[in-house]
mmCIF file of C-alpha atoms in Angstrom:
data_model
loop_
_atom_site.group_PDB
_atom_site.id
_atom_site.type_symbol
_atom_site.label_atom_id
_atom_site.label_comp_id
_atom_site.label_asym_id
_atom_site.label_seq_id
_atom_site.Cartn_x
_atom_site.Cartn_y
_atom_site.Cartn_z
ATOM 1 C CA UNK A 15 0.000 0.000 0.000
ATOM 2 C CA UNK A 16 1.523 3.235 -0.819
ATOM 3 C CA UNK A 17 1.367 6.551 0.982
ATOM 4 C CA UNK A 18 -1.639 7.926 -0.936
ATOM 5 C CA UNK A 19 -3.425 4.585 -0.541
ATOM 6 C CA UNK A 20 -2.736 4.917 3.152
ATOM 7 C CA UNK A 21 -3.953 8.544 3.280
ATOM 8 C CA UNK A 22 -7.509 8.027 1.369
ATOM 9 C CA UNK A 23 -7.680 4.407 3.923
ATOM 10 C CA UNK A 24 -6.913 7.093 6.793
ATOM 11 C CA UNK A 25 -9.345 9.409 5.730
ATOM 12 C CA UNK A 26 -12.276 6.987 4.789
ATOM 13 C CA UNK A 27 -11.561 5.828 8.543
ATOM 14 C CA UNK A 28 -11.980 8.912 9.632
ATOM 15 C CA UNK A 29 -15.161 9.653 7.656
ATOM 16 C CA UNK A 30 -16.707 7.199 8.557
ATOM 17 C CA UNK A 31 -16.438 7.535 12.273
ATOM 18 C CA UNK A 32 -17.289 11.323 12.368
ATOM 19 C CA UNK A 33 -20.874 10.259 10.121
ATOM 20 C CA UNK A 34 -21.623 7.656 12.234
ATOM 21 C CA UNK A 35 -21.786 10.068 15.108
ATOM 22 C CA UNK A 36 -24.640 11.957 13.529
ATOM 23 C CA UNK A 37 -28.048 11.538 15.443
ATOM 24 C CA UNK A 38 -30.748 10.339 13.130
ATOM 25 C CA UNK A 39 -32.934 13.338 11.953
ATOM 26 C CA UNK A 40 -36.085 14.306 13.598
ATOM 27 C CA UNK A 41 -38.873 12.847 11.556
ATOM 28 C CA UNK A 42 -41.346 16.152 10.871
ATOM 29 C CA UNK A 43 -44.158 16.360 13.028
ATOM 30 C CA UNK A 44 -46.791 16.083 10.470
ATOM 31 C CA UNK A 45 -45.578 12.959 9.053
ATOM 32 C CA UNK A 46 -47.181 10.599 11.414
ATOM 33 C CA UNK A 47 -50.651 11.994 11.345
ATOM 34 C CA UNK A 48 -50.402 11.754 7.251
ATOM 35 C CA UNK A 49 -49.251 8.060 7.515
ATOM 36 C CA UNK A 50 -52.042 7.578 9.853
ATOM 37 C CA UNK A 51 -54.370 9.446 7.342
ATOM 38 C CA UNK A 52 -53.268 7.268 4.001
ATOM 39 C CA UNK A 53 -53.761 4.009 6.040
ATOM 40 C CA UNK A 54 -57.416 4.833 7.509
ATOM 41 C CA UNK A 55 -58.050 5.879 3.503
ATOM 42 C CA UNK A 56 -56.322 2.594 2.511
ATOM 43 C CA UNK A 57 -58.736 1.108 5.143
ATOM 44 C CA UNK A 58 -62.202 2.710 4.166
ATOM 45 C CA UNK A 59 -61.477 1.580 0.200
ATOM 46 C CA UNK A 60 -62.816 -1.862 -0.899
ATOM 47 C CA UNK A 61 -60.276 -3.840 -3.034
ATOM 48 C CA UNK A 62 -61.921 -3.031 -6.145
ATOM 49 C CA UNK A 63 -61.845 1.075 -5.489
ATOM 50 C CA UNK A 64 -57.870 0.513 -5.211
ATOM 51 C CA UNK A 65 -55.645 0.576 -7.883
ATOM 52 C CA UNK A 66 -55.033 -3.425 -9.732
ATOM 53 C CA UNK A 67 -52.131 -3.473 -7.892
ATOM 54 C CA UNK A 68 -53.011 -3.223 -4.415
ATOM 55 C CA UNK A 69 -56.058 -6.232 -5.129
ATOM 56 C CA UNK A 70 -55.789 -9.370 -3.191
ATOM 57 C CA UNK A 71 -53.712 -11.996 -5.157
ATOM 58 C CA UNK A 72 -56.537 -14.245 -5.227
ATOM 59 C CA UNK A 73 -58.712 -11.035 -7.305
ATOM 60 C CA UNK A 74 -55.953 -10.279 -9.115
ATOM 61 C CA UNK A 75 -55.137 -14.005 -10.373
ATOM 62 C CA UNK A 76 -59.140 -13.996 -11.169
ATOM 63 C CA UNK A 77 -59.373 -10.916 -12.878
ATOM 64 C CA UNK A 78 -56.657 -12.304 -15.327
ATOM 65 C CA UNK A 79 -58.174 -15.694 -15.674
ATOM 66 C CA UNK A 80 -61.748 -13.591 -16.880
ATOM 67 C CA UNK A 81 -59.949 -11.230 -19.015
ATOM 68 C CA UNK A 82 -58.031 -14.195 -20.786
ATOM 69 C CA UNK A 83 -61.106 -16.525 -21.014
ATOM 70 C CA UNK A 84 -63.428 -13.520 -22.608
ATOM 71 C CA UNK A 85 -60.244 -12.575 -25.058
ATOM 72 C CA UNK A 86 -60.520 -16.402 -25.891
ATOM 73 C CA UNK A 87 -64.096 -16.687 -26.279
ATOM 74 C CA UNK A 88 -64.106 -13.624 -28.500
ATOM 75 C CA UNK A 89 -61.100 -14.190 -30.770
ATOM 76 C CA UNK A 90 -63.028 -17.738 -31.051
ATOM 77 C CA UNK A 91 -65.940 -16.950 -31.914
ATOM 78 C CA UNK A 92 -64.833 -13.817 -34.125
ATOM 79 C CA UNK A 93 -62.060 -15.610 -36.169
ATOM 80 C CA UNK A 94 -64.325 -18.845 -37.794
ATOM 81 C CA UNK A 95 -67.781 -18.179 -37.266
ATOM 82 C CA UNK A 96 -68.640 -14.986 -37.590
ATOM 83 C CA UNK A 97 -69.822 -13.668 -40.884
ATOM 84 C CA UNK A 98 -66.939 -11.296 -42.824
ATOM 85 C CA UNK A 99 -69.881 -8.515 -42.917
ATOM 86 C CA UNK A 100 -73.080 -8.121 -40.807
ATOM 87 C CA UNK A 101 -76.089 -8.475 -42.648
ATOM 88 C CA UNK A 102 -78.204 -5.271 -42.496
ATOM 89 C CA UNK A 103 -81.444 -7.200 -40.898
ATOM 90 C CA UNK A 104 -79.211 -8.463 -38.078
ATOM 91 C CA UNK A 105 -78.098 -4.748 -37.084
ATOM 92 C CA UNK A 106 -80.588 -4.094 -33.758
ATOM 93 C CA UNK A 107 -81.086 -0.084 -34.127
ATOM 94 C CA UNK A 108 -78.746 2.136 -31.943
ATOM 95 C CA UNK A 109 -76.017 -0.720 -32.133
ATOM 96 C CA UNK A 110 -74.914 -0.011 -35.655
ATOM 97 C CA UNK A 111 -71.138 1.756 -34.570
ATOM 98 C CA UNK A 112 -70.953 -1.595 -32.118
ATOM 99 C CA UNK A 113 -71.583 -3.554 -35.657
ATOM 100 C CA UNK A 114 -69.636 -1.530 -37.657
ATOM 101 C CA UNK A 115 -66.661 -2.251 -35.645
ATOM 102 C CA UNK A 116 -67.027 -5.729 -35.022
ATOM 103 C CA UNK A 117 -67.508 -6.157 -38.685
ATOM 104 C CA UNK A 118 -64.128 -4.414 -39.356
ATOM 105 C CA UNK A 119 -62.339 -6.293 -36.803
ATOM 106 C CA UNK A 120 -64.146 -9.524 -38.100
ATOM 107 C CA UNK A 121 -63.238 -8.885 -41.722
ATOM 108 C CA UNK A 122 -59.411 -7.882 -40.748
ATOM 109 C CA UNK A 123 -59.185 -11.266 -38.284
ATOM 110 C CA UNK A 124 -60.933 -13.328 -41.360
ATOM 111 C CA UNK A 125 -58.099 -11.924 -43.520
ATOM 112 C CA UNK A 126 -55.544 -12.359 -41.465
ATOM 113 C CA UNK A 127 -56.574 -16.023 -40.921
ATOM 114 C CA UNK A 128 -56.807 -16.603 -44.650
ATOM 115 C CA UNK A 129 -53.263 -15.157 -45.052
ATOM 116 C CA UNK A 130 -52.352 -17.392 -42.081
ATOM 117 C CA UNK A 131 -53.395 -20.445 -43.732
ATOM 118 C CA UNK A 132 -51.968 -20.056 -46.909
ATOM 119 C CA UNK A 133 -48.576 -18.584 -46.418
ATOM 120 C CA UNK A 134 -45.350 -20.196 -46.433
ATOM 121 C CA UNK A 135 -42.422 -20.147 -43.401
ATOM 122 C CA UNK A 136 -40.391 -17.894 -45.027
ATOM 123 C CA UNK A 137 -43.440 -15.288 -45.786
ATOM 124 C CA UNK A 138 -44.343 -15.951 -41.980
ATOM 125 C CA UNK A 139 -40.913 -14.849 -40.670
ATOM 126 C CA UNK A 140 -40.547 -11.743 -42.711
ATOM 127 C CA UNK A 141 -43.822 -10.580 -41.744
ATOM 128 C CA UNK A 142 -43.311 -11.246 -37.998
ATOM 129 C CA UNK A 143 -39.859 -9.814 -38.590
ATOM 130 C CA UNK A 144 -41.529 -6.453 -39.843
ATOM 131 C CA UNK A 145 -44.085 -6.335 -36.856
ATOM 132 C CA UNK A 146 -40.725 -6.650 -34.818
ATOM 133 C CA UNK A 147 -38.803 -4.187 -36.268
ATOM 134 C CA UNK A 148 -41.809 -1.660 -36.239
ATOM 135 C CA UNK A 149 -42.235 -2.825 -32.672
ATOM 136 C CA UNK A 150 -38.377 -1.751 -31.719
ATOM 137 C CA UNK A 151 -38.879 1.206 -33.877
ATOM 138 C CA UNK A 152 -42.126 2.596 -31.541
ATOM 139 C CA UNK A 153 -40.509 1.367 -28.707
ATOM 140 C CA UNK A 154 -37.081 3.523 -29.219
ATOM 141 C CA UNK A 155 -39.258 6.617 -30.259
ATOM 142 C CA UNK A 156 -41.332 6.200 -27.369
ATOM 143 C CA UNK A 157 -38.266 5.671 -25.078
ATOM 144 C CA UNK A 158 -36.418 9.021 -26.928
ATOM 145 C CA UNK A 159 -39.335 11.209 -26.170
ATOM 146 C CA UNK A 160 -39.733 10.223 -22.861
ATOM 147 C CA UNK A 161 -36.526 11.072 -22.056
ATOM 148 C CA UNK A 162 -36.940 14.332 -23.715
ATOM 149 C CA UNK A 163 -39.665 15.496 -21.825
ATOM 150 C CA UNK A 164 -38.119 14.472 -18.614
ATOM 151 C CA UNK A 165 -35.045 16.238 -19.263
ATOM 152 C CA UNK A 166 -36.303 19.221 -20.344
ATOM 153 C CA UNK A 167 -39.010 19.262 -17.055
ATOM 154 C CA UNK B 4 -56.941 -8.152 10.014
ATOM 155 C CA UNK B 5 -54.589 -5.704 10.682
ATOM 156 C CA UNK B 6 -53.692 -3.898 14.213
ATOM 157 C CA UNK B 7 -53.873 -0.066 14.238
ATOM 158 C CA UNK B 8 -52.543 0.375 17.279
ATOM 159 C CA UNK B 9 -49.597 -1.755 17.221
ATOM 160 C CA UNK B 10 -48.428 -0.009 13.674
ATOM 161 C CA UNK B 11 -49.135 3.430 15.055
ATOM 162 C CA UNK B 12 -46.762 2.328 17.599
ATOM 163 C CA UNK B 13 -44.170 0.890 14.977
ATOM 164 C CA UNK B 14 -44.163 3.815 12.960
ATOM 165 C CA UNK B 15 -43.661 6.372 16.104
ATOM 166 C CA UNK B 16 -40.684 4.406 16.705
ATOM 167 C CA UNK B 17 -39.164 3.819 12.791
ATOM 168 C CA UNK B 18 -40.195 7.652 11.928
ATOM 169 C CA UNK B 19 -36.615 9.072 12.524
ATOM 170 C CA UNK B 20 -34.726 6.473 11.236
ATOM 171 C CA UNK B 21 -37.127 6.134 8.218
ATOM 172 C CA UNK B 22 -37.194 9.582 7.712
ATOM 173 C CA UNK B 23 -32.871 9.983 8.119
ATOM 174 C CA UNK B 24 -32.541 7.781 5.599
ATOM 175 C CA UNK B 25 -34.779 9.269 2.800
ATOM 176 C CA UNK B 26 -33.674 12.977 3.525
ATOM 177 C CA UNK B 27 -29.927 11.846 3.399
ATOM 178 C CA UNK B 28 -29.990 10.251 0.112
ATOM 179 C CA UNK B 29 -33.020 12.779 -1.617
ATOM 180 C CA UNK B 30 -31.268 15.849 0.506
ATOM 181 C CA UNK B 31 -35.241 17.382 -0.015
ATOM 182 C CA UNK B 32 -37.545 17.499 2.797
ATOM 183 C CA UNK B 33 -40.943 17.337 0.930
ATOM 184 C CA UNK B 34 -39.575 14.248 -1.573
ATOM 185 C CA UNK B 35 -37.944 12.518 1.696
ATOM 186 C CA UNK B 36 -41.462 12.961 3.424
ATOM 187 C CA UNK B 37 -43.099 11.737 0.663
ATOM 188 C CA UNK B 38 -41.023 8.793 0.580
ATOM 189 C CA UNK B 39 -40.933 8.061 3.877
ATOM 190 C CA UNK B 40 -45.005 7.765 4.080
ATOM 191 C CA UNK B 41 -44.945 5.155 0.950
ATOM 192 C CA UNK B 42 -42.516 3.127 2.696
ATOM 193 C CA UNK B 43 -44.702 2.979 6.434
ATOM 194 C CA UNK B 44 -47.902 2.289 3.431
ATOM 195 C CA UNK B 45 -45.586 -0.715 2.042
ATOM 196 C CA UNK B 46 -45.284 -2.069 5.991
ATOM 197 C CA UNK B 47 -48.880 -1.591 6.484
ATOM 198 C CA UNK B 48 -49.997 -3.919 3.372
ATOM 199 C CA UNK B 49 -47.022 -6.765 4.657
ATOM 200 C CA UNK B 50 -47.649 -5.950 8.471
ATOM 201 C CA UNK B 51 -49.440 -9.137 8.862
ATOM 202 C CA UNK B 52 -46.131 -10.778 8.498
ATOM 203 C CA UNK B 53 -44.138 -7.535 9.956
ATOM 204 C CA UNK B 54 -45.651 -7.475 13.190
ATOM 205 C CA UNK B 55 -44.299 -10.643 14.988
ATOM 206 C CA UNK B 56 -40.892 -10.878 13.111
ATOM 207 C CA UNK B 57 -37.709 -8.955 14.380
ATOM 208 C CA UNK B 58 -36.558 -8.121 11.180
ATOM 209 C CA UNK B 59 -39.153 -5.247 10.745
ATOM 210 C CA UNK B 60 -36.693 -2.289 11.642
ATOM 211 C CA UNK B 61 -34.412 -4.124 8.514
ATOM 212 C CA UNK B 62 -37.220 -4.644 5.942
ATOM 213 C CA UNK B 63 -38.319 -0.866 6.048
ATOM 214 C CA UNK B 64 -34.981 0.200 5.810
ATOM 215 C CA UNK B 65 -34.223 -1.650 3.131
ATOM 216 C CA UNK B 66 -37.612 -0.626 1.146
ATOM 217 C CA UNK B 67 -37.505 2.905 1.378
ATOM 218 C CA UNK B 68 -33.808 2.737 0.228
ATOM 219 C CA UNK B 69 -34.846 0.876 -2.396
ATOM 220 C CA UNK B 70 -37.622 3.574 -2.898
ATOM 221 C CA UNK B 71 -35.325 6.478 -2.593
ATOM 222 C CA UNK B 72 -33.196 4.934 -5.006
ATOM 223 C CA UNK B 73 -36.121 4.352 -7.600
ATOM 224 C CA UNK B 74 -36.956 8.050 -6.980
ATOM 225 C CA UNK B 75 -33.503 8.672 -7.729
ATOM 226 C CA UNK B 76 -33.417 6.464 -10.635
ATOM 227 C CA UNK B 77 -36.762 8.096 -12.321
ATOM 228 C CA UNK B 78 -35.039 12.093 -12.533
ATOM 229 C CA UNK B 79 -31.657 10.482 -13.367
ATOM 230 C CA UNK B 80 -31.040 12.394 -16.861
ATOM 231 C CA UNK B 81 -32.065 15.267 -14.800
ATOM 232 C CA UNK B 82 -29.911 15.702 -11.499
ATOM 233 C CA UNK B 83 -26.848 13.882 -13.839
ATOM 234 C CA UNK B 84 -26.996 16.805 -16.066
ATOM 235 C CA UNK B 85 -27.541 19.185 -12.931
ATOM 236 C CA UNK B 86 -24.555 18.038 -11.037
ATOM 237 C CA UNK B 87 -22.386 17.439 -13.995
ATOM 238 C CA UNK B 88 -22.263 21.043 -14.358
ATOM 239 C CA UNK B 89 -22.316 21.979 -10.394
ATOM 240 C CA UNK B 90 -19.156 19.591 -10.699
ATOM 241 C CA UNK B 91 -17.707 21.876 -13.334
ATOM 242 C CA UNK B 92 -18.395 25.173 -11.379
ATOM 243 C CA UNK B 93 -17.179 23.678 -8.075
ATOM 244 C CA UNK B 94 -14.231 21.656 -9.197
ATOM 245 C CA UNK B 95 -10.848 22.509 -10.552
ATOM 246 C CA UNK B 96 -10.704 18.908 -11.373
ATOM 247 C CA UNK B 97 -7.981 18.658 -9.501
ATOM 248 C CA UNK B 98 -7.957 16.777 -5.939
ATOM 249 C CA UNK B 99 -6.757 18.596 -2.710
ATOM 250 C CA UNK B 100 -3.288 16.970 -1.318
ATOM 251 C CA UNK B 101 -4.167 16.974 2.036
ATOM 252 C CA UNK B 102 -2.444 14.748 4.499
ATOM 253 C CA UNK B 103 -4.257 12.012 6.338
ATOM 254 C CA UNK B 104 -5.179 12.293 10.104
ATOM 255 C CA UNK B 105 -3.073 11.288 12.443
ATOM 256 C CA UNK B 106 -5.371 10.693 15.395
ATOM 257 C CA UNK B 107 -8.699 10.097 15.045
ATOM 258 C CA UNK B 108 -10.152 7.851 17.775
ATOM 259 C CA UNK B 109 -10.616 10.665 20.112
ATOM 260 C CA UNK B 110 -12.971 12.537 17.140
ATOM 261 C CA UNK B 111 -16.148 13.487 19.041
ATOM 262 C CA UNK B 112 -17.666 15.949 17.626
ATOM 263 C CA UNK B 113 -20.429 18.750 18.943
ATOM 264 C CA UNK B 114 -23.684 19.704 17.933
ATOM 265 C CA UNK B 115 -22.339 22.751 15.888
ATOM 266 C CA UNK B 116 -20.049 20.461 14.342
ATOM 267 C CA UNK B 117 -22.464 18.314 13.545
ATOM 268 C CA UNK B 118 -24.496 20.808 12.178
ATOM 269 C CA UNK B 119 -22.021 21.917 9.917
ATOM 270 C CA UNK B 120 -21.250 18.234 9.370
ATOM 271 C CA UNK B 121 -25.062 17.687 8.019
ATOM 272 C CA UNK B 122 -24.682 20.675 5.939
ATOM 273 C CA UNK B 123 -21.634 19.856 4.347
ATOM 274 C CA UNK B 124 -23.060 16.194 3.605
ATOM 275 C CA UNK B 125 -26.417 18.378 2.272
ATOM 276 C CA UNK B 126 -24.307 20.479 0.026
ATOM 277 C CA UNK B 127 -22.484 17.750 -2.029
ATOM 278 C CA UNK B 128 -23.530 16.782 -5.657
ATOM 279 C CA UNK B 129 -26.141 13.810 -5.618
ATOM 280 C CA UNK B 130 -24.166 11.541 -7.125
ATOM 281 C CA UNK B 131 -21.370 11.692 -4.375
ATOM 282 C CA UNK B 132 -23.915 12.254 -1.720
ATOM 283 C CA UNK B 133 -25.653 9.376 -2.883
ATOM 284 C CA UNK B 134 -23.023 7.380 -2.820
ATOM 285 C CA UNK B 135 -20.883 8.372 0.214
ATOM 286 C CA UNK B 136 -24.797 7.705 2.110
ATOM 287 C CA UNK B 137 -24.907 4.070 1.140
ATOM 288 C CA UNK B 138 -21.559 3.464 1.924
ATOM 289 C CA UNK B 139 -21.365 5.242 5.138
ATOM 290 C CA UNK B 140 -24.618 5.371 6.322
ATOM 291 C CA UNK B 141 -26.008 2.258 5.248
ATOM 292 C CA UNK B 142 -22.824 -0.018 5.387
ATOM 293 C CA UNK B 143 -23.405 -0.858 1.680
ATOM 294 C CA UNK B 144 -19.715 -2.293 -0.052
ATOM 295 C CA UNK B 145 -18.818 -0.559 -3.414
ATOM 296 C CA UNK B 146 -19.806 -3.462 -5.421
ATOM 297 C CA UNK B 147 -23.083 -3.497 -3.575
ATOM 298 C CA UNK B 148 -23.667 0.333 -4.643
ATOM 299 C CA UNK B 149 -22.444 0.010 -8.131
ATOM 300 C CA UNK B 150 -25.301 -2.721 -8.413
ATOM 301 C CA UNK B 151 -27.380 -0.942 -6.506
ATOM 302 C CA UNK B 152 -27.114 2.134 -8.412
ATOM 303 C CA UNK B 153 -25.862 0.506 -12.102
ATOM 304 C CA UNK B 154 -23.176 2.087 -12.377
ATOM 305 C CA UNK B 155 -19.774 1.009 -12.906
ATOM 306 C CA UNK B 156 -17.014 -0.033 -10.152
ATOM 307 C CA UNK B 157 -15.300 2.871 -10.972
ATOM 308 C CA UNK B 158 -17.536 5.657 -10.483
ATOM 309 C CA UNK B 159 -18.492 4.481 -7.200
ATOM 310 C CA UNK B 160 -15.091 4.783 -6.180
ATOM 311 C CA UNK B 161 -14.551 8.213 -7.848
ATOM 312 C CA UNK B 162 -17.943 9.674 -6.398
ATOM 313 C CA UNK B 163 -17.107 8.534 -2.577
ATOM 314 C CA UNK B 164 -13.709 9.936 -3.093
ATOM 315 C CA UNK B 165 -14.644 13.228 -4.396
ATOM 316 C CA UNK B 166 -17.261 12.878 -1.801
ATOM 317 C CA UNK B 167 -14.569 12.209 0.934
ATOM 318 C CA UNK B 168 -12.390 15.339 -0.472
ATOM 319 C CA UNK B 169 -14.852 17.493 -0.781
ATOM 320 C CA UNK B 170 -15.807 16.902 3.012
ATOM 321 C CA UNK B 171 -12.743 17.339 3.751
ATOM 322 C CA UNK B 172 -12.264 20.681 2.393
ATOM 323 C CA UNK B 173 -15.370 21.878 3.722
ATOM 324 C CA UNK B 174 -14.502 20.373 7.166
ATOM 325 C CA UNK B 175 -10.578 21.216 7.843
ATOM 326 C CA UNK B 176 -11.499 23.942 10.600
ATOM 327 C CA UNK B 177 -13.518 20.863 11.781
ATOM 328 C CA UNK B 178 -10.891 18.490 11.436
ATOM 329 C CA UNK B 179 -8.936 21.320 13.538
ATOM 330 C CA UNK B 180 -11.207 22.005 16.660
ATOM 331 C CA UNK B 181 -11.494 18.060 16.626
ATOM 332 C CA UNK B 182 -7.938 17.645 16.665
ATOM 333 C CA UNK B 183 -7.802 14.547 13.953
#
């Protein structure tokens, strides 16, 4: 160890007992009462006033299971069955945007199936490759503004 | 079902040290308040399990270093860019040659010195502050803070130094009444 080594050794030494002297600080006065406010609000809430996050693991695993099961059910029943476009008797009145927009998605899914079925490997991988790339691409643009705004707040 | 009581009583008692550690790594009262109140929440929701262990006093230090850290983390770009040119204004870039202390176990210090201690501590760019906290305060090793932080090995080292030299210029008339 050489004589600067020793020095900055010394000195971290030192530091360290002179900061380990320091009290603690005084916690401000109001901060109890406002912890004691949060948790009675925490308290009053039912689990499904509070954010997803804070839900009982047992909601939250259920919540999933529905929201996967009716994604299922739809995308199921959507994809096969469903005719490409509405016929105009089926439309009840007042639904027709509802209709319109299930028709588009159904036509677009029915397409996409179609397209499915019939292409080869290779036109599979470039296509997911695109979606990928255009993915990344969002992602870094999304990721570059971000940090824009922050910096400049 | 949760105790009232028994937490009110846990945070009366974990407030200061809580509270120490936020304002000593976020060096701002209103942020260090704010995280000090999320990390008592974070007990509350695991104080089932809290409440009969010993390792309470641990767990919410841990968590609201962890939190102050993620704060930290979140206004990054900002305070690097902040303190990057503090560090310019401030530093000559080159480091004082100041000899090492040749006593130091007798090093009690006073409340004014202590004071002036806090302040100097208060006054250093966050990324030293930071640093020199978790290794001095919170007994973290540098590897521990590089990971902690993601940074490299290196910059650790350089931040607790410059830390460590820039208390030390601040605190020579210190260093003097003390007689290290």
């Amino acid at each position: 160890m050489n004589k600067q080594e020793r020095n900055e050794a010394q000195w971290a030494k030192w530091t360290d007992q002179v900061l380990t002297q320091l009290p603690a600080h005084s916690a401000p006065a109001t901060l109890a009462p406002r912890i004691r406010a949060a948790v009675a609000r925490l308290q009053v809430l039912p689990w499904h006033r509070r954010p997803w996050l804070q839900w009982p693991t047992t909601f939250k695993c259920l919540s999933l299971a529905v929201v996967g099961a009716t994604s299922t059910a739809v995308s199921y029943w959507v994809l096969p069955h469903a005719p490409v476009v509405p016929s105009a008797s089926a439309v009840v009145p007042g639904y027709e945007p509802a209709v319109t927009i299930v028709g588009a998605f159904s036509t677009l899914s029915h397409g996409l199936f179609q397209a499915l079925a019939h292409s080869g490997t290779g036109t599979m991988a470039v296509v997911l490759g695109t979606i990928g790339v255009f993915w990344c691409m969002s992602l870094g643009l999304g990721t570059a503004c971000w940090r824009l705004s922050i910096r400049e707040n | 079902m949760n105790d009232p009581a028994s937490f009110d009583s846990f945070v009366l008692n974990y407030q200061d040290m809580v509270y120490s550690t936020a304002i000593r790594l976020l060096g701002h009262e209103a942020e260090a308040e704010d995280v000090a109140q999320e990390a008592f929440l974070r007990a509350w929701k695991h104080w089932a399990e809290l409440k009969d262990g010993q390792s309470a006093g641990g767990w919410l230090k841990t968590v609201t270093r962890n939190l102050c850290l993620n704060h930290l983390q979140r206004y990054r770009n900002r305070w690097t860019l902040f303190t990057d040119l503090r560090r310019s204004d401030d530093d000559d870039g080159a480091e004082p040659d100041v000899a090492a202390p040749d006593e130091w176990e007798d090093a009690t210090l006073t409340a004014d010195q202590r004071s002036i201690l806090e302040g100097a501590i208060a006054a250093l760019p966050r990324d030293q502050r930071v640093a020199l906290v978790l290794f001095h305060f919170e007994g973290l090793d540098y590897v521990a803070i590089a990971e902690q932080l993601k940074i490299s090995l290196g910059k650790v080292k350089t931040d607790i130094f410059r830390a460590r030299a820039a208390l030390r210029k601040k605190l020579q008339p210190l260093r003097e009444t003390v007689g290290v």
